[in-house]
mmCIF file of C-alpha atoms in Angstrom:
data_model
loop_
_atom_site.group_PDB
_atom_site.id
_atom_site.type_symbol
_atom_site.label_atom_id
_atom_site.label_comp_id
_atom_site.label_asym_id
_atom_site.label_seq_id
_atom_site.Cartn_x
_atom_site.Cartn_y
_atom_site.Cartn_z
ATOM 1 C CA MET J 1 54.249 -41.501 -146.425
ATOM 2 C CA GLY J 2 54.432 -42.839 -149.981
ATOM 3 C CA LEU J 3 50.841 -44.034 -150.439
ATOM 4 C CA ARG J 4 48.144 -41.627 -151.549
ATOM 5 C CA SER J 5 45.743 -40.543 -148.788
ATOM 6 C CA PHE J 6 41.987 -40.373 -149.224
ATOM 7 C CA ARG J 7 39.543 -37.918 -147.714
ATOM 8 C CA LEU J 8 37.376 -39.118 -144.832
ATOM 9 C CA GLY J 9 35.548 -35.846 -144.165
ATOM 10 C CA ALA J 10 36.253 -32.399 -142.723
ATOM 11 C CA LEU J 11 36.425 -30.758 -139.304
ATOM 12 C CA PHE J 12 35.869 -26.999 -139.075
ATOM 13 C CA GLY J 13 36.537 -26.846 -142.793
ATOM 14 C CA ILE J 14 39.849 -28.741 -142.490
ATOM 15 C CA PRO J 15 39.976 -31.904 -144.653
ATOM 16 C CA LEU J 16 40.529 -35.119 -142.653
ATOM 17 C CA LEU J 17 42.647 -37.564 -144.653
ATOM 18 C CA VAL J 18 43.540 -41.184 -143.998
ATOM 19 C CA ASN J 19 46.715 -42.696 -145.416
ATOM 20 C CA PRO J 20 46.478 -46.427 -146.215
ATOM 21 C CA SER J 21 49.439 -47.014 -143.891
ATOM 22 C CA TRP J 22 47.154 -46.081 -140.987
ATOM 23 C CA PHE J 23 45.188 -49.308 -141.435
ATOM 24 C CA LEU J 24 48.343 -51.267 -140.617
ATOM 25 C CA LEU J 25 48.709 -49.470 -137.289
ATOM 26 C CA ALA J 26 44.984 -49.697 -136.521
ATOM 27 C CA GLY J 27 44.901 -53.400 -137.356
ATOM 28 C CA LEU J 28 47.986 -54.277 -135.320
ATOM 29 C CA THR J 29 46.759 -52.262 -132.332
ATOM 30 C CA THR J 30 43.319 -53.891 -132.454
ATOM 31 C CA TRP J 31 44.873 -57.355 -132.730
ATOM 32 C CA PHE J 32 47.243 -56.729 -129.814
ATOM 33 C CA LEU J 33 44.519 -55.370 -127.536
ATOM 34 C CA ALA J 34 42.002 -58.101 -128.443
ATOM 35 C CA THR J 35 44.354 -61.076 -128.198
ATOM 36 C CA GLN J 36 47.069 -60.018 -125.741
ATOM 37 C CA PHE J 37 46.421 -56.996 -123.572
ATOM 38 C CA TYR J 38 42.740 -57.231 -122.635
ATOM 39 C CA PRO J 39 42.701 -61.057 -122.196
ATOM 40 C CA ALA J 40 45.545 -60.694 -119.688
ATOM 41 C CA ALA J 41 43.972 -57.709 -117.910
ATOM 42 C CA PHE J 42 40.303 -58.833 -117.919
ATOM 43 C CA GLU J 43 40.594 -62.605 -117.726
ATOM 44 C CA GLY J 44 36.966 -63.459 -117.025
ATOM 45 C CA ALA J 45 35.544 -61.849 -120.157
ATOM 46 C CA SER J 46 34.696 -63.599 -123.414
ATOM 47 C CA ARG J 47 36.603 -63.277 -126.662
ATOM 48 C CA TRP J 48 33.833 -61.096 -128.106
ATOM 49 C CA THR J 49 34.061 -58.786 -125.097
ATOM 50 C CA HIS J 50 37.802 -58.405 -125.636
ATOM 51 C CA LEU J 51 37.149 -57.713 -129.318
ATOM 52 C CA TRP J 52 34.645 -54.895 -128.741
ATOM 53 C CA MET J 53 36.882 -53.441 -126.044
ATOM 54 C CA ALA J 54 39.749 -53.372 -128.552
ATOM 55 C CA GLY J 55 37.589 -51.861 -131.290
ATOM 56 C CA VAL J 56 36.228 -49.098 -129.042
ATOM 57 C CA SER J 57 39.713 -48.391 -127.684
ATOM 58 C CA VAL J 58 41.282 -48.011 -131.137
ATOM 59 C CA ALA J 59 38.425 -45.869 -132.478
ATOM 60 C CA ALA J 60 38.460 -43.570 -129.431
ATOM 61 C CA PHE J 61 42.248 -43.295 -129.387
ATOM 62 C CA PHE J 62 42.491 -42.296 -133.029
ATOM 63 C CA ALA J 63 39.681 -39.820 -132.472
ATOM 64 C CA SER J 64 41.881 -38.453 -129.697
ATOM 65 C CA ILE J 65 44.787 -38.135 -132.126
ATOM 66 C CA VAL J 66 42.561 -36.190 -134.510
ATOM 67 C CA LEU J 67 41.606 -33.841 -131.651
ATOM 68 C CA HIS J 68 45.320 -33.461 -130.815
ATOM 69 C CA GLU J 69 46.053 -32.341 -134.389
ATOM 70 C CA LEU J 70 42.877 -30.252 -134.516
ATOM 71 C CA ALA J 71 44.114 -28.300 -131.489
ATOM 72 C CA HIS J 72 47.291 -27.395 -133.409
ATOM 73 C CA SER J 73 45.175 -26.440 -136.402
ATOM 74 C CA VAL J 74 42.715 -24.241 -134.519
ATOM 75 C CA VAL J 75 45.536 -22.239 -132.927
ATOM 76 C CA ALA J 76 47.292 -21.933 -136.310
ATOM 77 C CA ARG J 77 44.126 -20.592 -137.914
ATOM 78 C CA ARG J 78 43.722 -18.192 -134.977
ATOM 79 C CA PHE J 79 47.015 -16.670 -136.163
ATOM 80 C CA ARG J 80 45.746 -16.690 -139.776
ATOM 81 C CA ILE J 81 48.018 -19.533 -140.794
ATOM 82 C CA PRO J 82 46.166 -21.792 -143.262
ATOM 83 C CA VAL J 83 45.878 -25.511 -142.492
ATOM 84 C CA LYS J 84 45.688 -27.727 -145.561
ATOM 85 C CA SER J 85 44.647 -31.002 -143.898
ATOM 86 C CA ILE J 86 44.884 -33.407 -140.974
ATOM 87 C CA THR J 87 46.183 -36.840 -141.959
ATOM 88 C CA LEU J 88 46.162 -40.136 -140.050
ATOM 89 C CA PHE J 89 49.070 -42.425 -140.990
ATOM 90 C CA VAL J 90 51.166 -45.277 -139.627
ATOM 91 C CA PHE J 91 52.898 -43.141 -136.964
ATOM 92 C CA GLY J 92 49.713 -41.435 -135.741
ATOM 93 C CA GLY J 93 48.614 -38.111 -137.185
ATOM 94 C CA VAL J 94 49.908 -34.850 -138.585
ATOM 95 C CA ALA J 95 48.379 -31.453 -139.302
ATOM 96 C CA GLN J 96 49.672 -29.960 -142.551
ATOM 97 C CA ILE J 97 50.127 -26.329 -141.561
ATOM 98 C CA THR J 98 51.084 -24.397 -144.664
ATOM 99 C CA ARG J 99 53.710 -22.052 -143.243
ATOM 100 C CA GLU J 100 55.791 -21.289 -140.181
ATOM 101 C CA ALA J 101 54.625 -18.983 -137.420
ATOM 102 C CA ALA J 102 55.663 -15.364 -137.810
ATOM 103 C CA ARG J 103 56.609 -14.923 -134.129
ATOM 104 C CA PRO J 104 58.065 -17.215 -131.452
ATOM 105 C CA LEU J 105 55.052 -16.836 -129.162
ATOM 106 C CA GLN J 106 52.761 -18.028 -131.965
ATOM 107 C CA GLU J 107 55.031 -21.040 -132.495
ATOM 108 C CA LEU J 108 54.988 -21.784 -128.765
ATOM 109 C CA LEU J 109 51.200 -21.711 -128.503
ATOM 110 C CA MET J 110 50.726 -23.777 -131.676
ATOM 111 C CA ALA J 111 53.175 -26.423 -130.471
ATOM 112 C CA LEU J 112 51.724 -26.669 -126.961
ATOM 113 C CA ALA J 113 48.107 -26.938 -128.119
ATOM 114 C CA GLY J 114 48.353 -30.607 -129.166
ATOM 115 C CA PRO J 115 50.048 -32.062 -126.063
ATOM 116 C CA LEU J 116 47.765 -30.028 -123.785
ATOM 117 C CA MET J 117 44.745 -31.456 -125.631
ATOM 118 C CA SER J 118 46.072 -35.006 -125.150
ATOM 119 C CA LEU J 119 46.713 -34.417 -121.444
ATOM 120 C CA ALA J 120 43.225 -32.934 -121.061
ATOM 121 C CA LEU J 121 41.706 -35.960 -122.822
ATOM 122 C CA GLY J 122 43.676 -38.282 -120.568
ATOM 123 C CA ALA J 123 42.307 -36.473 -117.525
ATOM 124 C CA ALA J 124 38.778 -36.630 -118.995
ATOM 125 C CA PHE J 125 38.959 -40.407 -119.537
ATOM 126 C CA ALA J 126 40.379 -40.906 -116.038
ATOM 127 C CA GLY J 127 37.643 -38.689 -114.612
ATOM 128 C CA SER J 128 34.970 -40.663 -116.475
ATOM 129 C CA TRP J 129 36.345 -43.912 -115.046
ATOM 130 C CA TRP J 130 36.228 -42.458 -111.539
ATOM 131 C CA LEU J 131 32.685 -41.096 -111.977
ATOM 132 C CA LEU J 132 31.506 -44.533 -113.136
ATOM 133 C CA GLY J 133 32.748 -46.062 -109.917
ATOM 134 C CA GLY J 134 36.220 -47.224 -110.901
ATOM 135 C CA ARG J 135 35.268 -50.908 -110.902
ATOM 136 C CA ALA J 136 37.316 -53.827 -112.220
ATOM 137 C CA ASP J 137 34.510 -56.135 -113.395
ATOM 138 C CA ARG J 138 33.375 -54.213 -116.474
ATOM 139 C CA GLY J 139 34.988 -53.882 -119.889
ATOM 140 C CA ILE J 140 34.300 -50.156 -120.131
ATOM 141 C CA ASP J 141 36.468 -49.500 -117.061
ATOM 142 C CA TYR J 142 39.503 -51.116 -118.675
ATOM 143 C CA VAL J 143 38.878 -49.188 -121.897
ATOM 144 C CA LEU J 144 38.667 -45.861 -120.058
ATOM 145 C CA VAL J 145 41.846 -46.553 -118.078
ATOM 146 C CA TRP J 146 43.720 -47.582 -121.242
ATOM 147 C CA LEU J 147 42.557 -44.431 -123.051
ATOM 148 C CA ALA J 148 43.568 -42.257 -120.090
ATOM 149 C CA ILE J 149 47.048 -43.798 -119.976
ATOM 150 C CA MET J 150 47.561 -43.639 -123.744
ATOM 151 C CA ASN J 151 46.508 -40.004 -124.040
ATOM 152 C CA MET J 152 48.678 -39.010 -121.089
ATOM 153 C CA ALA J 153 51.594 -40.906 -122.649
ATOM 154 C CA LEU J 154 50.954 -39.279 -126.033
ATOM 155 C CA GLY J 155 50.921 -35.807 -124.490
ATOM 156 C CA LEU J 156 54.123 -36.361 -122.500
ATOM 157 C CA PHE J 157 55.929 -38.116 -125.360
ATOM 158 C CA ASN J 158 55.162 -35.233 -127.701
ATOM 159 C CA LEU J 159 56.701 -32.810 -125.216
ATOM 160 C CA LEU J 160 60.144 -34.392 -125.638
ATOM 161 C CA PRO J 161 62.451 -31.739 -127.171
ATOM 162 C CA ALA J 162 62.901 -33.804 -130.328
ATOM 163 C CA PHE J 163 62.263 -31.540 -133.319
ATOM 164 C CA PRO J 164 60.035 -31.645 -135.345
ATOM 165 C CA MET J 165 57.826 -33.126 -132.617
ATOM 166 C CA ASP J 166 55.750 -30.701 -130.565
ATOM 167 C CA GLY J 167 58.298 -30.540 -127.749
ATOM 168 C CA GLY J 168 61.024 -29.784 -130.280
ATOM 169 C CA ARG J 169 58.931 -26.919 -131.611
ATOM 170 C CA VAL J 170 58.443 -25.639 -128.074
ATOM 171 C CA PHE J 171 62.232 -25.836 -127.673
ATOM 172 C CA ARG J 172 62.734 -23.940 -130.946
ATOM 173 C CA ALA J 173 60.228 -21.273 -129.882
ATOM 174 C CA ALA J 174 62.143 -20.793 -126.604
ATOM 175 C CA LEU J 175 65.435 -20.509 -128.507
ATOM 176 C CA TRP J 176 63.807 -18.110 -130.946
ATOM 177 C CA LEU J 177 62.630 -15.906 -128.079
ATOM 178 C CA VAL J 178 66.196 -15.755 -126.737
ATOM 179 C CA THR J 179 68.233 -15.533 -129.960
ATOM 180 C CA ARG J 180 65.719 -13.615 -132.108
ATOM 181 C CA ASN J 181 67.065 -15.760 -134.952
ATOM 182 C CA HIS J 182 64.634 -18.248 -136.506
ATOM 183 C CA ALA J 183 67.188 -20.000 -138.720
ATOM 184 C CA LEU J 184 69.709 -20.478 -135.897
ATOM 185 C CA SER J 185 66.981 -21.738 -133.562
ATOM 186 C CA THR J 186 65.744 -24.198 -136.179
ATOM 187 C CA GLY J 187 69.251 -25.547 -136.702
ATOM 188 C CA ILE J 188 69.864 -26.112 -132.985
ATOM 189 C CA ALA J 189 66.436 -27.690 -132.460
ATOM 190 C CA ALA J 190 66.785 -29.959 -135.498
ATOM 191 C CA TRP J 191 70.227 -31.242 -134.466
ATOM 192 C CA THR J 192 68.891 -31.845 -130.960
ATOM 193 C CA GLY J 193 66.001 -33.746 -132.537
ATOM 194 C CA ARG J 194 68.412 -35.890 -134.522
ATOM 195 C CA GLY J 195 70.255 -36.707 -131.309
ATOM 196 C CA PHE J 196 67.039 -37.833 -129.631
ATOM 197 C CA ALA J 197 66.121 -39.879 -132.701
ATOM 198 C CA TRP J 198 69.487 -41.653 -132.759
ATOM 199 C CA GLY J 199 69.170 -42.379 -129.038
ATOM 200 C CA MET J 200 65.656 -43.757 -129.534
ATOM 201 C CA ALA J 201 66.740 -45.988 -132.415
ATOM 202 C CA GLY J 202 69.749 -47.174 -130.366
ATOM 203 C CA LEU J 203 67.555 -48.151 -127.413
ATOM 204 C CA GLY J 204 65.210 -49.947 -129.774
ATOM 205 C CA LEU J 205 68.094 -51.904 -131.276
ATOM 206 C CA LEU J 206 69.244 -52.971 -127.794
ATOM 207 C CA ALA J 207 65.704 -54.180 -127.074
ATOM 208 C CA VAL J 208 65.685 -56.150 -130.345
ATOM 209 C CA LEU J 209 68.943 -57.797 -129.206
ATOM 210 C CA GLY J 210 67.273 -58.889 -125.965
ATOM 211 C CA ARG J 211 68.239 -56.116 -123.546
ATOM 212 C CA ASP J 212 65.634 -54.628 -121.191
ATOM 213 C CA VAL J 213 65.827 -50.881 -121.799
ATOM 214 C CA VAL J 214 62.737 -49.958 -119.721
ATOM 215 C CA VAL J 215 60.994 -48.119 -122.584
ATOM 216 C CA ALA J 216 60.931 -51.346 -124.623
ATOM 217 C CA ASP J 217 61.165 -54.854 -123.159
ATOM 218 C CA SER J 218 60.393 -56.961 -126.234
ATOM 219 C CA VAL J 219 61.584 -57.460 -129.787
ATOM 220 C CA ALA J 220 58.356 -55.953 -131.167
ATOM 221 C CA GLY J 221 58.604 -52.928 -128.873
ATOM 222 C CA GLY J 222 62.243 -52.457 -129.799
ATOM 223 C CA ALA J 223 61.523 -52.692 -133.526
ATOM 224 C CA TRP J 224 58.768 -50.098 -133.202
ATOM 225 C CA LEU J 225 61.157 -47.803 -131.297
ATOM 226 C CA VAL J 226 63.744 -48.176 -134.070
ATOM 227 C CA LEU J 227 61.149 -47.278 -136.712
ATOM 228 C CA ILE J 228 59.982 -44.198 -134.786
ATOM 229 C CA GLY J 229 63.603 -43.134 -134.247
ATOM 230 C CA LEU J 230 64.407 -43.468 -137.948
ATOM 231 C CA PHE J 231 61.237 -41.576 -138.886
ATOM 232 C CA LEU J 232 62.073 -38.714 -136.504
ATOM 233 C CA GLU J 233 65.713 -38.615 -137.634
ATOM 234 C CA ASN J 234 64.633 -38.291 -141.245
ATOM 235 C CA ALA J 235 62.086 -35.591 -140.368
ATOM 236 C CA ALA J 236 64.688 -33.602 -138.389
ATOM 237 C CA ARG J 237 67.245 -33.954 -141.204
ATOM 238 C CA GLN J 238 64.711 -32.757 -143.763
ATOM 239 C CA SER J 239 63.981 -29.772 -141.517
ATOM 240 C CA LEU J 240 67.680 -28.845 -141.642
ATOM 241 C CA VAL J 241 67.708 -29.116 -145.431
ATOM 242 C CA GLN J 242 64.517 -27.080 -145.692
ATOM 243 C CA ASN J 243 66.017 -24.458 -143.378
ATOM 244 C CA ARG J 244 68.981 -24.077 -145.739
ATOM 245 C CA LEU J 245 66.704 -23.836 -148.765
ATOM 246 C CA VAL J 246 64.543 -21.180 -147.128
ATOM 247 C CA ARG J 247 67.580 -19.124 -146.155
ATOM 248 C CA GLU J 248 68.832 -19.235 -149.746
ATOM 249 C CA LEU J 249 65.483 -18.265 -151.273
ATOM 250 C CA ALA J 250 64.865 -15.539 -148.695
ATOM 251 C CA GLN J 251 67.580 -13.539 -150.474
ATOM 252 C CA TYR J 252 65.275 -13.094 -153.479
ATOM 253 C CA ARG J 253 61.921 -11.489 -154.101
ATOM 254 C CA ALA J 254 59.330 -12.380 -156.704
ATOM 255 C CA GLU J 255 60.446 -9.557 -159.022
ATOM 256 C CA ASP J 256 63.972 -11.035 -159.085
ATOM 257 C CA VAL J 257 62.862 -14.339 -160.593
ATOM 258 C CA MET J 258 59.734 -13.454 -162.565
ATOM 259 C CA VAL J 259 59.504 -13.521 -166.333
ATOM 260 C CA ALA J 260 58.650 -9.885 -167.066
ATOM 261 C CA ASP J 261 56.429 -8.886 -169.944
ATOM 262 C CA ALA J 262 55.475 -12.448 -170.888
ATOM 263 C CA PRO J 263 54.107 -12.689 -174.450
ATOM 264 C CA VAL J 264 50.327 -12.557 -174.778
ATOM 265 C CA VAL J 265 48.438 -14.948 -177.028
ATOM 266 C CA ASP J 266 44.752 -15.098 -177.895
ATOM 267 C CA ALA J 267 42.720 -17.889 -176.313
ATOM 268 C CA ARG J 268 41.443 -18.908 -179.777
ATOM 269 C CA GLN J 269 44.910 -19.211 -181.293
ATOM 270 C CA PRO J 270 45.987 -22.804 -182.116
ATOM 271 C CA VAL J 271 48.833 -24.052 -179.951
ATOM 272 C CA GLY J 272 50.835 -25.399 -182.911
ATOM 273 C CA PRO J 273 53.240 -22.447 -183.362
ATOM 274 C CA LEU J 274 53.586 -22.115 -179.582
ATOM 275 C CA ALA J 275 54.310 -25.808 -179.084
ATOM 276 C CA ARG J 276 56.915 -25.882 -181.835
ATOM 277 C CA GLY J 277 58.651 -22.893 -180.318
ATOM 278 C CA ALA J 278 58.340 -23.849 -176.678
ATOM 279 C CA LEU J 279 59.064 -27.554 -176.900
ATOM 280 C CA GLU J 280 61.848 -27.333 -179.445
ATOM 281 C CA LEU J 281 63.512 -23.966 -178.777
ATOM 282 C CA ASN J 282 62.516 -22.665 -175.333
ATOM 283 C CA PRO J 283 60.977 -25.279 -172.986
ATOM 284 C CA ARG J 284 60.629 -22.664 -170.224
ATOM 285 C CA ALA J 285 58.518 -20.284 -172.300
ATOM 286 C CA VAL J 286 55.410 -18.936 -170.548
ATOM 287 C CA TYR J 287 52.486 -17.197 -172.261
ATOM 288 C CA LEU J 288 49.658 -15.077 -170.928
ATOM 289 C CA VAL J 289 46.402 -16.114 -172.601
ATOM 290 C CA SER J 290 43.921 -13.328 -173.259
ATOM 291 C CA ASP J 291 40.204 -13.333 -173.940
ATOM 292 C CA GLY J 292 39.699 -9.984 -175.560
ATOM 293 C CA ASP J 293 41.285 -7.499 -173.171
ATOM 294 C CA ARG J 294 40.997 -9.801 -170.145
ATOM 295 C CA LEU J 295 43.486 -12.293 -168.738
ATOM 296 C CA ALA J 296 42.075 -15.782 -169.301
ATOM 297 C CA GLY J 297 44.944 -17.937 -168.016
ATOM 298 C CA VAL J 298 48.552 -19.025 -168.358
ATOM 299 C CA LEU J 299 50.077 -21.457 -170.836
ATOM 300 C CA SER J 300 53.510 -23.087 -170.595
ATOM 301 C CA GLY J 301 55.458 -26.058 -171.877
ATOM 302 C CA TYR J 302 53.870 -28.255 -169.206
ATOM 303 C CA GLU J 303 50.427 -27.825 -170.759
ATOM 304 C CA LEU J 304 51.704 -27.933 -174.330
ATOM 305 C CA ARG J 305 53.402 -31.301 -173.780
ATOM 306 C CA ALA J 306 50.020 -32.780 -172.887
ATOM 307 C CA VAL J 307 48.658 -32.042 -176.382
ATOM 308 C CA PRO J 308 49.400 -34.782 -178.950
ATOM 309 C CA GLU J 309 51.338 -33.354 -181.898
ATOM 310 C CA PRO J 310 48.633 -34.257 -184.494
ATOM 311 C CA LEU J 311 46.224 -32.011 -182.543
ATOM 312 C CA TRP J 312 48.501 -28.971 -182.240
ATOM 313 C CA ASP J 313 46.974 -27.026 -185.100
ATOM 314 C CA SER J 314 43.363 -27.731 -184.081
ATOM 315 C CA THR J 315 43.639 -27.141 -180.332
ATOM 316 C CA PRO J 316 43.136 -23.531 -179.151
ATOM 317 C CA ALA J 317 45.282 -22.118 -176.355
ATOM 318 C CA GLY J 318 42.204 -21.585 -174.192
ATOM 319 C CA ALA J 319 41.455 -25.313 -174.171
ATOM 320 C CA VAL J 320 44.711 -26.340 -172.506
ATOM 321 C CA MET J 321 45.730 -23.252 -170.501
ATOM 322 C CA VAL J 322 45.665 -23.071 -166.723
ATOM 323 C CA PRO J 323 42.557 -20.894 -166.219
ATOM 324 C CA LYS J 324 42.766 -17.650 -164.294
ATOM 325 C CA ASP J 325 40.586 -18.979 -161.475
ATOM 326 C CA ALA J 326 43.105 -21.759 -160.781
ATOM 327 C CA LEU J 327 45.989 -19.302 -160.401
ATOM 328 C CA ARG J 328 47.175 -17.463 -157.286
ATOM 329 C CA ALA J 329 48.620 -13.981 -157.663
ATOM 330 C CA THR J 330 51.560 -12.631 -155.691
ATOM 331 C CA ALA J 331 53.228 -9.260 -155.111
ATOM 332 C CA ARG J 332 56.553 -8.241 -156.621
ATOM 333 C CA ASP J 333 58.221 -7.767 -153.202
ATOM 334 C CA ARG J 334 57.161 -11.113 -151.743
ATOM 335 C CA LEU J 335 59.975 -13.433 -150.631
ATOM 336 C CA VAL J 336 60.624 -16.249 -153.083
ATOM 337 C CA SER J 337 60.723 -18.716 -150.169
ATOM 338 C CA ASP J 338 57.079 -17.836 -149.409
ATOM 339 C CA VAL J 339 56.149 -17.996 -153.087
ATOM 340 C CA LEU J 340 57.586 -21.501 -153.456
ATOM 341 C CA LEU J 341 55.860 -22.683 -150.278
ATOM 342 C CA GLU J 342 52.485 -21.541 -151.591
ATOM 343 C CA MET J 343 53.187 -23.169 -154.932
ATOM 344 C CA GLU J 344 53.951 -26.463 -153.205
ATOM 345 C CA MET J 345 50.864 -26.289 -150.996
ATOM 346 C CA GLU J 346 48.525 -25.352 -153.861
ATOM 347 C CA GLU J 347 50.304 -27.565 -156.430
ATOM 348 C CA LEU J 348 50.972 -24.612 -158.738
ATOM 349 C CA LEU J 349 53.567 -24.358 -161.492
ATOM 350 C CA HIS J 350 53.206 -20.598 -162.090
ATOM 351 C CA MET J 351 52.144 -17.515 -160.150
ATOM 352 C CA PRO J 352 51.353 -14.195 -161.824
ATOM 353 C CA VAL J 353 52.962 -11.143 -160.251
ATOM 354 C CA VAL J 354 50.328 -8.428 -160.008
ATOM 355 C CA GLU J 355 50.745 -4.721 -159.318
ATOM 356 C CA ASN J 356 47.886 -2.202 -159.377
ATOM 357 C CA GLY J 357 45.621 -4.842 -160.890
ATOM 358 C CA ARG J 358 47.982 -5.531 -163.807
ATOM 359 C CA VAL J 359 50.079 -8.644 -164.444
ATOM 360 C CA ILE J 360 53.689 -7.502 -164.654
ATOM 361 C CA GLY J 361 55.345 -10.926 -164.734
ATOM 362 C CA ILE J 362 55.100 -14.627 -164.005
ATOM 363 C CA VAL J 363 57.070 -16.654 -161.463
ATOM 364 C CA ALA J 364 57.696 -20.226 -162.650
ATOM 365 C CA ARG J 365 58.483 -22.978 -160.170
ATOM 366 C CA ASP J 366 61.220 -24.427 -162.372
ATOM 367 C CA ARG J 367 62.957 -21.022 -162.318
ATOM 368 C CA ILE J 368 63.054 -21.170 -158.502
ATOM 369 C CA VAL J 369 64.316 -24.743 -158.657
ATOM 370 C CA GLY J 370 67.058 -23.495 -160.980
ATOM 371 C CA LEU J 371 68.190 -21.024 -158.291
ATOM 372 C CA LEU J 372 68.517 -23.872 -155.806
ATOM 373 C CA ARG J 373 70.485 -25.949 -158.293
ATOM 374 C CA GLN J 374 72.849 -23.059 -158.940
ATOM 375 C CA ALA J 375 73.403 -22.727 -155.203
ATOM 376 C CA GLY J 376 74.198 -26.459 -154.984
ATOM 377 C CA LEU J 377 71.312 -27.087 -152.591
ATOM 378 C CA LEU J 378 68.961 -29.191 -154.683
ATOM 379 C CA GLY J 379 69.638 -32.880 -154.903
ATOM 380 C CA THR J 380 73.017 -32.432 -153.232
ATOM 381 C CA ALA J 381 71.897 -30.834 -149.977
ATOM 382 C CA ARG J 382 73.212 -32.600 -146.886
ATOM 383 C CA ALA J 383 72.492 -31.819 -143.240
#
């Protein structure tokens, strides 16, 4: 998404983030509803009435999107899969679920949760309109009908088998149930998703050129369809690349890539000798920092580079190390693909490998990246 998101709050302990790109979508939608859609649908109302109708509609619809993503998140957490955040952005919303489901049935239930929530919300808005009398002379009636239609459309659209959309994940879960092969199922689903994305972008381009393609009958609608198609194509292509990376890393375990018996330095020791050695001779050097007989943290070239050279001999290792509390330990037999995923999610550069309460090695992210480079998958990977 490019721009940095900011935190709006939290739902059930899950951070709710808003990307600045979301304001573009919210603003355009509000403008369209207030100046085009509602004036044409509810002609007798004032401009201010159309404006509040648009504002309520946009606020309620994006709340609906949050509930859609929250449904995914709640099911994921039910299967003990951590959820890092829910983010609103220019194409709607996304729940950042930290890892894949372990079984196809879990994947199926997680994927279905969002569309079912949207369909249920659509039915709820339609039911509210009916209970209020279903009249055509009040602004609230038009708002409720619009929200019902949009949520129904969102639920059905997300059920299209275009990976990595929800329907594509349902499709992958079905393939996974049949083939018992997660990687193969991901590949088929992702290529199917790319096909849908190309078709969507093609229809959008025809609409931009003036053709009526049913799903888009204007230049603006066609342009939006092209953008969504390109976004989905990129997401599906990245899923293929990620699938290849995971398959490569799944051949290794943490003990295969860890630095065993890393040197131990005292927390009070100045970093000068370490920096001269690490930055000039061995940039990948990693040190365990001790405080007496206890592990205090980890120190590497990343931290040493942040210390200005004139301060090397007066800065103790403990002042610039990554403290123990900020680290996440892993087991020696854990798959490197899972280790890297946790590193990415937690923004870690190193993970200690612990056995029987003792640190037996350190896994460095750049060492894992080196494996991918050796396999020709990093920077040159193509779907």
